[in-house]
Short mmCIF file of C-alpha atoms in Angstrom, two decimals:
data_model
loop_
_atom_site.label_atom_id
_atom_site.label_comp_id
_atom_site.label_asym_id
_atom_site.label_seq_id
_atom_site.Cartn_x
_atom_site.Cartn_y
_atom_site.Cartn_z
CA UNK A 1 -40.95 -16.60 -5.22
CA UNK A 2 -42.85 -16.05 -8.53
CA UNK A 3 -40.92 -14.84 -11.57
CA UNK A 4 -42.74 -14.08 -14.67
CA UNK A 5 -40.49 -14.27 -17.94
CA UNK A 6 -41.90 -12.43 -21.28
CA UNK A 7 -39.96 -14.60 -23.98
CA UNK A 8 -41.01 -15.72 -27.42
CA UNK A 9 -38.18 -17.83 -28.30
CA UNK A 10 -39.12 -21.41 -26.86
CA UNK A 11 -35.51 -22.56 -26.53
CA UNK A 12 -34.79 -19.62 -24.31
CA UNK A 13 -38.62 -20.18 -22.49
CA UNK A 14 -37.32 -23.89 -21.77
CA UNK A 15 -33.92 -23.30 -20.20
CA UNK A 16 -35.02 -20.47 -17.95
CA UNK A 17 -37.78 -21.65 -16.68
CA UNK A 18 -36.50 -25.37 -15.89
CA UNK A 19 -33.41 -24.27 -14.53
CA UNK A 20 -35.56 -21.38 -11.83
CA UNK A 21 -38.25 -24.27 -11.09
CA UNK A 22 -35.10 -26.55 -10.12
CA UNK A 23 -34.09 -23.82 -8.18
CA UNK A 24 -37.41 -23.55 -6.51
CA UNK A 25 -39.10 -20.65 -8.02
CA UNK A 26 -42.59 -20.84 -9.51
CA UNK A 27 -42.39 -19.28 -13.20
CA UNK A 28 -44.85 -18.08 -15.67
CA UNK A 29 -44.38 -17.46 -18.98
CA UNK A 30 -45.51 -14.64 -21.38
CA UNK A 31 -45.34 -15.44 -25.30
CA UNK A 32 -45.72 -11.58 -26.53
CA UNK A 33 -45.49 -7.74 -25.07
CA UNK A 34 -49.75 -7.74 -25.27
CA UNK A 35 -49.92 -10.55 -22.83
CA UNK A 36 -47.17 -10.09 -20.81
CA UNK A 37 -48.40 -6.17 -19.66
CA UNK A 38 -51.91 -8.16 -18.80
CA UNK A 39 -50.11 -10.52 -16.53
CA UNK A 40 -47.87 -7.92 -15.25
CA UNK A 41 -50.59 -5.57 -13.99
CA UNK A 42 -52.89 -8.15 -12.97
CA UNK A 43 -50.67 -10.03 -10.29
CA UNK A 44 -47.64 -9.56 -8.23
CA UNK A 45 -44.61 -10.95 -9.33
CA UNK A 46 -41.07 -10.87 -7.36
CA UNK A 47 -39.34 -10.27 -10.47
CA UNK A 48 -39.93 -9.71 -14.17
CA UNK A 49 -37.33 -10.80 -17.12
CA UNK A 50 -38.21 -9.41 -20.22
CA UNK A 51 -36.64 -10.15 -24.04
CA UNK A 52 -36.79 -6.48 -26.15
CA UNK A 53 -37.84 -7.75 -29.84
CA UNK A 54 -41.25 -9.22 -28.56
CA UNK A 55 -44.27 -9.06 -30.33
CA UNK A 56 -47.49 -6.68 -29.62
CA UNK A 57 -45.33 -4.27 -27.51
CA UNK A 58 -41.40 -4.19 -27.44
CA UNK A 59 -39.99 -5.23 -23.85
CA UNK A 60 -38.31 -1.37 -23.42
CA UNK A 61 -41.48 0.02 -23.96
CA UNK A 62 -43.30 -2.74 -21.63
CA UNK A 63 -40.47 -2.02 -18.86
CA UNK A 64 -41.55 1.79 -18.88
CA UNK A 65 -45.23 0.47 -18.41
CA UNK A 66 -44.45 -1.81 -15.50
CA UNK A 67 -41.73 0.61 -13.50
CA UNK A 68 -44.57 3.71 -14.03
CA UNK A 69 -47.06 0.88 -12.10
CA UNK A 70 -44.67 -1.26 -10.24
CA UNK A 71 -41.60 0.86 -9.55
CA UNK A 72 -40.69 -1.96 -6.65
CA UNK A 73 -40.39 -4.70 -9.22
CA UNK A 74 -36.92 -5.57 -10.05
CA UNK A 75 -36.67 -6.35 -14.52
CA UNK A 76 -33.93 -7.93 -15.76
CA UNK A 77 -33.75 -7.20 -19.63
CA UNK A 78 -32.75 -10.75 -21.74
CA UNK A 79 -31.69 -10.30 -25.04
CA UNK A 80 -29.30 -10.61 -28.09
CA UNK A 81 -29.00 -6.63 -28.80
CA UNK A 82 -25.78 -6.24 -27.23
CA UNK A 83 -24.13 -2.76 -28.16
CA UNK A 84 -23.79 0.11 -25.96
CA UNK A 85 -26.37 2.16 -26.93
CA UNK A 86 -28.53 -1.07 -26.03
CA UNK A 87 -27.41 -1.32 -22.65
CA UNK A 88 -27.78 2.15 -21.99
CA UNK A 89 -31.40 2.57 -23.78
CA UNK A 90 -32.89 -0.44 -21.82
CA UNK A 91 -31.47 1.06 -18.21
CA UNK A 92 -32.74 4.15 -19.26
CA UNK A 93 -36.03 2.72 -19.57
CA UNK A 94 -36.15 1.17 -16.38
CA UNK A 95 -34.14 -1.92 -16.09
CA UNK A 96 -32.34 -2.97 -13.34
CA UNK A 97 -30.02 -5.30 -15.13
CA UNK A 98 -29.59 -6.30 -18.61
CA UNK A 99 -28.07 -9.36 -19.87
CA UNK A 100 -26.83 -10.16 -23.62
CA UNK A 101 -27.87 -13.50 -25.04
CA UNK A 102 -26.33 -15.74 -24.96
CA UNK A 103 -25.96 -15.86 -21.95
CA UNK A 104 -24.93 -18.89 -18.71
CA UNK A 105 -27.97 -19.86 -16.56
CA UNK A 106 -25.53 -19.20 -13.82
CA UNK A 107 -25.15 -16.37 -14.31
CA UNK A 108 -28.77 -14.66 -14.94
CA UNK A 109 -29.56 -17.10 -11.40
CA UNK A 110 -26.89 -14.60 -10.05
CA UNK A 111 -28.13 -11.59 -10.99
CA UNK A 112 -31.91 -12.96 -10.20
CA UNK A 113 -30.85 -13.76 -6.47
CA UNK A 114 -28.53 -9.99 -6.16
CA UNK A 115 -31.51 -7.86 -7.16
CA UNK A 116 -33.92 -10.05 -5.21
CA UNK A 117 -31.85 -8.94 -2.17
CA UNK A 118 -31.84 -5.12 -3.37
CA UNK A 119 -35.42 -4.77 -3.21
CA UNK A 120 -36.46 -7.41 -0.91
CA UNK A 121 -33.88 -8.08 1.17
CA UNK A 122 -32.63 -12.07 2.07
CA UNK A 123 -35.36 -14.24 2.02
CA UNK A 124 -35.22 -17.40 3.70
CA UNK A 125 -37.17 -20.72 3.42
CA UNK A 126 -38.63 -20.22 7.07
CA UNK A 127 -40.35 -16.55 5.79
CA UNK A 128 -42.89 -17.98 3.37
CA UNK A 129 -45.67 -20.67 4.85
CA UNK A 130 -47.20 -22.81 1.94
CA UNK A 131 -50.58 -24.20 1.74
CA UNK A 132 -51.84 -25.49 -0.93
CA UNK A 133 -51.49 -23.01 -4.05
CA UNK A 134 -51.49 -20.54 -1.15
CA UNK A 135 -48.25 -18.65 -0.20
CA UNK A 136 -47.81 -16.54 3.26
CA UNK A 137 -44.31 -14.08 3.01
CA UNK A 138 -43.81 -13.46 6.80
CA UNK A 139 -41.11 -11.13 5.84
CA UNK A 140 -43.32 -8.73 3.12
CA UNK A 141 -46.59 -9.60 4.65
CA UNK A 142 -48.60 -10.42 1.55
CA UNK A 143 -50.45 -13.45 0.76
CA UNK A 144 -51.53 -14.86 -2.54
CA UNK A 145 -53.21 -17.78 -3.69
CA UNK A 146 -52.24 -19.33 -7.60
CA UNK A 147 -50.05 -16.90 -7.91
CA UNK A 148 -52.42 -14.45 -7.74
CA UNK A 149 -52.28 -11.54 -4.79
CA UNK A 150 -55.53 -11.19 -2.35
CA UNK A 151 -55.26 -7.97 -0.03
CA UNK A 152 -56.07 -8.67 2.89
CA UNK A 153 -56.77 -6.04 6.50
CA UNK A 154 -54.60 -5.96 8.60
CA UNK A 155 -56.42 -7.94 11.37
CA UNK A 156 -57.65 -10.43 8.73
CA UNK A 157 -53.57 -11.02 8.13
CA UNK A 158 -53.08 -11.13 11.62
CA UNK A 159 -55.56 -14.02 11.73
CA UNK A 160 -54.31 -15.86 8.97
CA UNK A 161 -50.95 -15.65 9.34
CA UNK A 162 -51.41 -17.43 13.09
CA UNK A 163 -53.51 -19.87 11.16
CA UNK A 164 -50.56 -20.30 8.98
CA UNK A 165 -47.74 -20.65 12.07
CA UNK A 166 -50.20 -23.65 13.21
CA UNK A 167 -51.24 -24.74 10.31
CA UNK A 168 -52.66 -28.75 10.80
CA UNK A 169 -53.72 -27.87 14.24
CA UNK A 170 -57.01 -27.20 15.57
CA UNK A 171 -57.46 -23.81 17.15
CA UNK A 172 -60.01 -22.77 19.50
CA UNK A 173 -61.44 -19.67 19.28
CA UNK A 174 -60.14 -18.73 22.67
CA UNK A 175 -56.52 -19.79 21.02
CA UNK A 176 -57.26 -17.21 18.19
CA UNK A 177 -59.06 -14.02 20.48
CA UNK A 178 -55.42 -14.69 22.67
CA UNK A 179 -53.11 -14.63 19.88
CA UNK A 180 -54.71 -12.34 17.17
CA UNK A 181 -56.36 -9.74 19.08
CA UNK A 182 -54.36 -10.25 22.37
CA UNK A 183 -56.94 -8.61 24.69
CA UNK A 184 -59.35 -10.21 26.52
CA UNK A 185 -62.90 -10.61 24.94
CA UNK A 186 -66.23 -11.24 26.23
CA UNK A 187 -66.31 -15.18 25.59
CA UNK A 188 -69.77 -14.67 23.62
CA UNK A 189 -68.85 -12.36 20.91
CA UNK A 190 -68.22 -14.24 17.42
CA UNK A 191 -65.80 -11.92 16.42
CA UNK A 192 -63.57 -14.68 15.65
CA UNK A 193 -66.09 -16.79 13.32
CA UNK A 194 -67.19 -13.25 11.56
CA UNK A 195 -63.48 -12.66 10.59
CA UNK A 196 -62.78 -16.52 9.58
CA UNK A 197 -66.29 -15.84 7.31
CA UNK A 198 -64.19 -12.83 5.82
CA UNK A 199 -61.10 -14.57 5.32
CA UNK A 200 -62.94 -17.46 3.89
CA UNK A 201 -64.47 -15.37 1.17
CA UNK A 202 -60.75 -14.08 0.06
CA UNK A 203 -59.02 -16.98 0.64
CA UNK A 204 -61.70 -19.90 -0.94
CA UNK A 205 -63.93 -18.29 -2.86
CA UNK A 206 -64.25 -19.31 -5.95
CA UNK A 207 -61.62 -22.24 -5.51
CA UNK A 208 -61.87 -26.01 -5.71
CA UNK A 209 -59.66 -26.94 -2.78
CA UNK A 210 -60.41 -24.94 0.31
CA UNK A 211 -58.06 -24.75 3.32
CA UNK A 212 -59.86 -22.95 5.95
CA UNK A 213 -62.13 -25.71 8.24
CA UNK A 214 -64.19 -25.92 10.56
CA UNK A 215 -63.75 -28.40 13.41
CA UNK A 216 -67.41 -28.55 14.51
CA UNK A 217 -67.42 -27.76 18.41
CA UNK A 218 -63.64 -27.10 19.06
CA UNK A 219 -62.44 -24.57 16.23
CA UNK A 220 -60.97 -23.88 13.26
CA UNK A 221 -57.95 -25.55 11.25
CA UNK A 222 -56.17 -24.33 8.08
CA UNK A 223 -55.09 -27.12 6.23
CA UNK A 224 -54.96 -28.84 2.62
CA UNK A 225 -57.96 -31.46 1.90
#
C-alpha cells in the first residue's frame, strides 16, 4: 500500500513514516503544498495525510484539489489547529478524518487501516503479487511499478496478472493462449509474443531491472534479475 504524507515538520515526517514502513507500507514524503499537488496528481496513492499550515499551498486548499481529481482517495488531515471550527472547515473541504497533533501513532495507524477498509475494502497479503519495484493488487486490479501507476488493457492485465500467479516459472505460450485467452488458437499465431512485446514496453521500458524474460525455445518467465 503506498501512502504519501505532505508534512514539513521533520520530527512529525520521521515518526510517521518509520512507524507505516514497520508496518509494511511504502511512504513518500512531500516537504510543501507545491510539491505535494505534483505528486498527488501524478501517481496513485492508497491514501493521502496532509498537515494544513504547509508552504506553497495550504493542505485545506490542496485537499479540495485532490478530492475534485481523486474523489476515491481517502485524506486524513494532521495537524495542531484543533478548535471546532478547524475540524469542521477541513471536513468541509474534503477530509475524511482529521486528527489534532499531537497525536499517538496508534492511533492515526487506526484510523489509516478504518478508512482503508471504507474505500477499499480488507486487503490481505495474498491480494497484492510483488516483483521487483512492481506491485499487482488482485483485489483493485491495477498495477504499478516505483510507485508509479501504468494502465494497462484489459487483456494485457489478464496476461500479466497470470504471469504474476506463476511468477519464477517458465510458461509456454500454449500455457498462456489456455489461461489468458481460454479459447483455442491456431498454434501459429504470435498473439502471445505481440502482447508480451506490449506489456514489455509498459512494464520495462525505460527501467534498469526488467522482469519480463524470455526463455529462448520454451517461453516466457516474469521474474527479478
Amino acid at each position: 500500500m503506498n501512502l504519501l504524507l505532505v508534512e514539513d515538520e521533520p520530527s512529525v515526517v520521521s515518526v510517521v513514516s518509520r512507524g507505516l514502513t514497520e508496518e509494511g507500507f511504502t511512504v513518500s514524503v512531500a516537504p510543501d503544498g507545491l510539491i505535494g499537488k505534483q505528486m498527488a496528481m501524478e501517481n496513485q496513492f492508497d491514501l493521502i495525510i496532509l498537515d494544513i499550515m504547509l508552504p506553497g499551498i495550504n493542505g485545506l486548499e490542496l485537499c479540495k484539489i485532490i478530492k475534485t481529481h481523486k474523489p476515491n482517495t481517502p485524506v486524513i488531515m494532521l495537524t495542531a489547529l484543533g478548535t471546532t471550527e478547524n475540524v469542521v472547515n477541513g471536513l468541509d473541504n474534503g477530509a475524511d478524518d482529521y486528527l489534532i497533533k499531537p497525536f499517538k501513532f496508534a492511533e492515526l495507524f487506526a484510523r489509516i487501516r478504518m478508512l482503508l477498509r471504507r474505500y477499499n475494502g480488507a486487503i490481505t497479503q495474498d491480494q497484492i503479487i510483488t516483483i521487483a519495484d512492481l506491485q499487482l493488487n488482485l483485489s483493485a486490479k491495477t498495477v504499478r511499478r516505483n510507485q508509479k501507476e501504468i494502465v494497462l488493457t484489459a487483456t494485457e492485465y489478464r496476461l500479466l496478472e497470470y504471469m504474476a500467479k506463476n511468477k519464477g516459472k517458465i510458461l509456454s505460450r500454449i500455457d498462456i493462449l489456455e489461461n489468458v485467452w481460454d479459447i483455442d488458437f491456431n498454434l501459429g499465431t504470435n498473439v502471445v509474443d505481440v502482447y508480451v512485446n506490449y506489456l514489455r514496453k509498459k512494464i520495462d521500458k525505460n527501467t534498469d531491472q526488467k522482469i519480463i524474460h524470455t526463455a529462448v525455445g520454451l517461453g516466457y518467465v516474469l521474474k527479478e534479475k
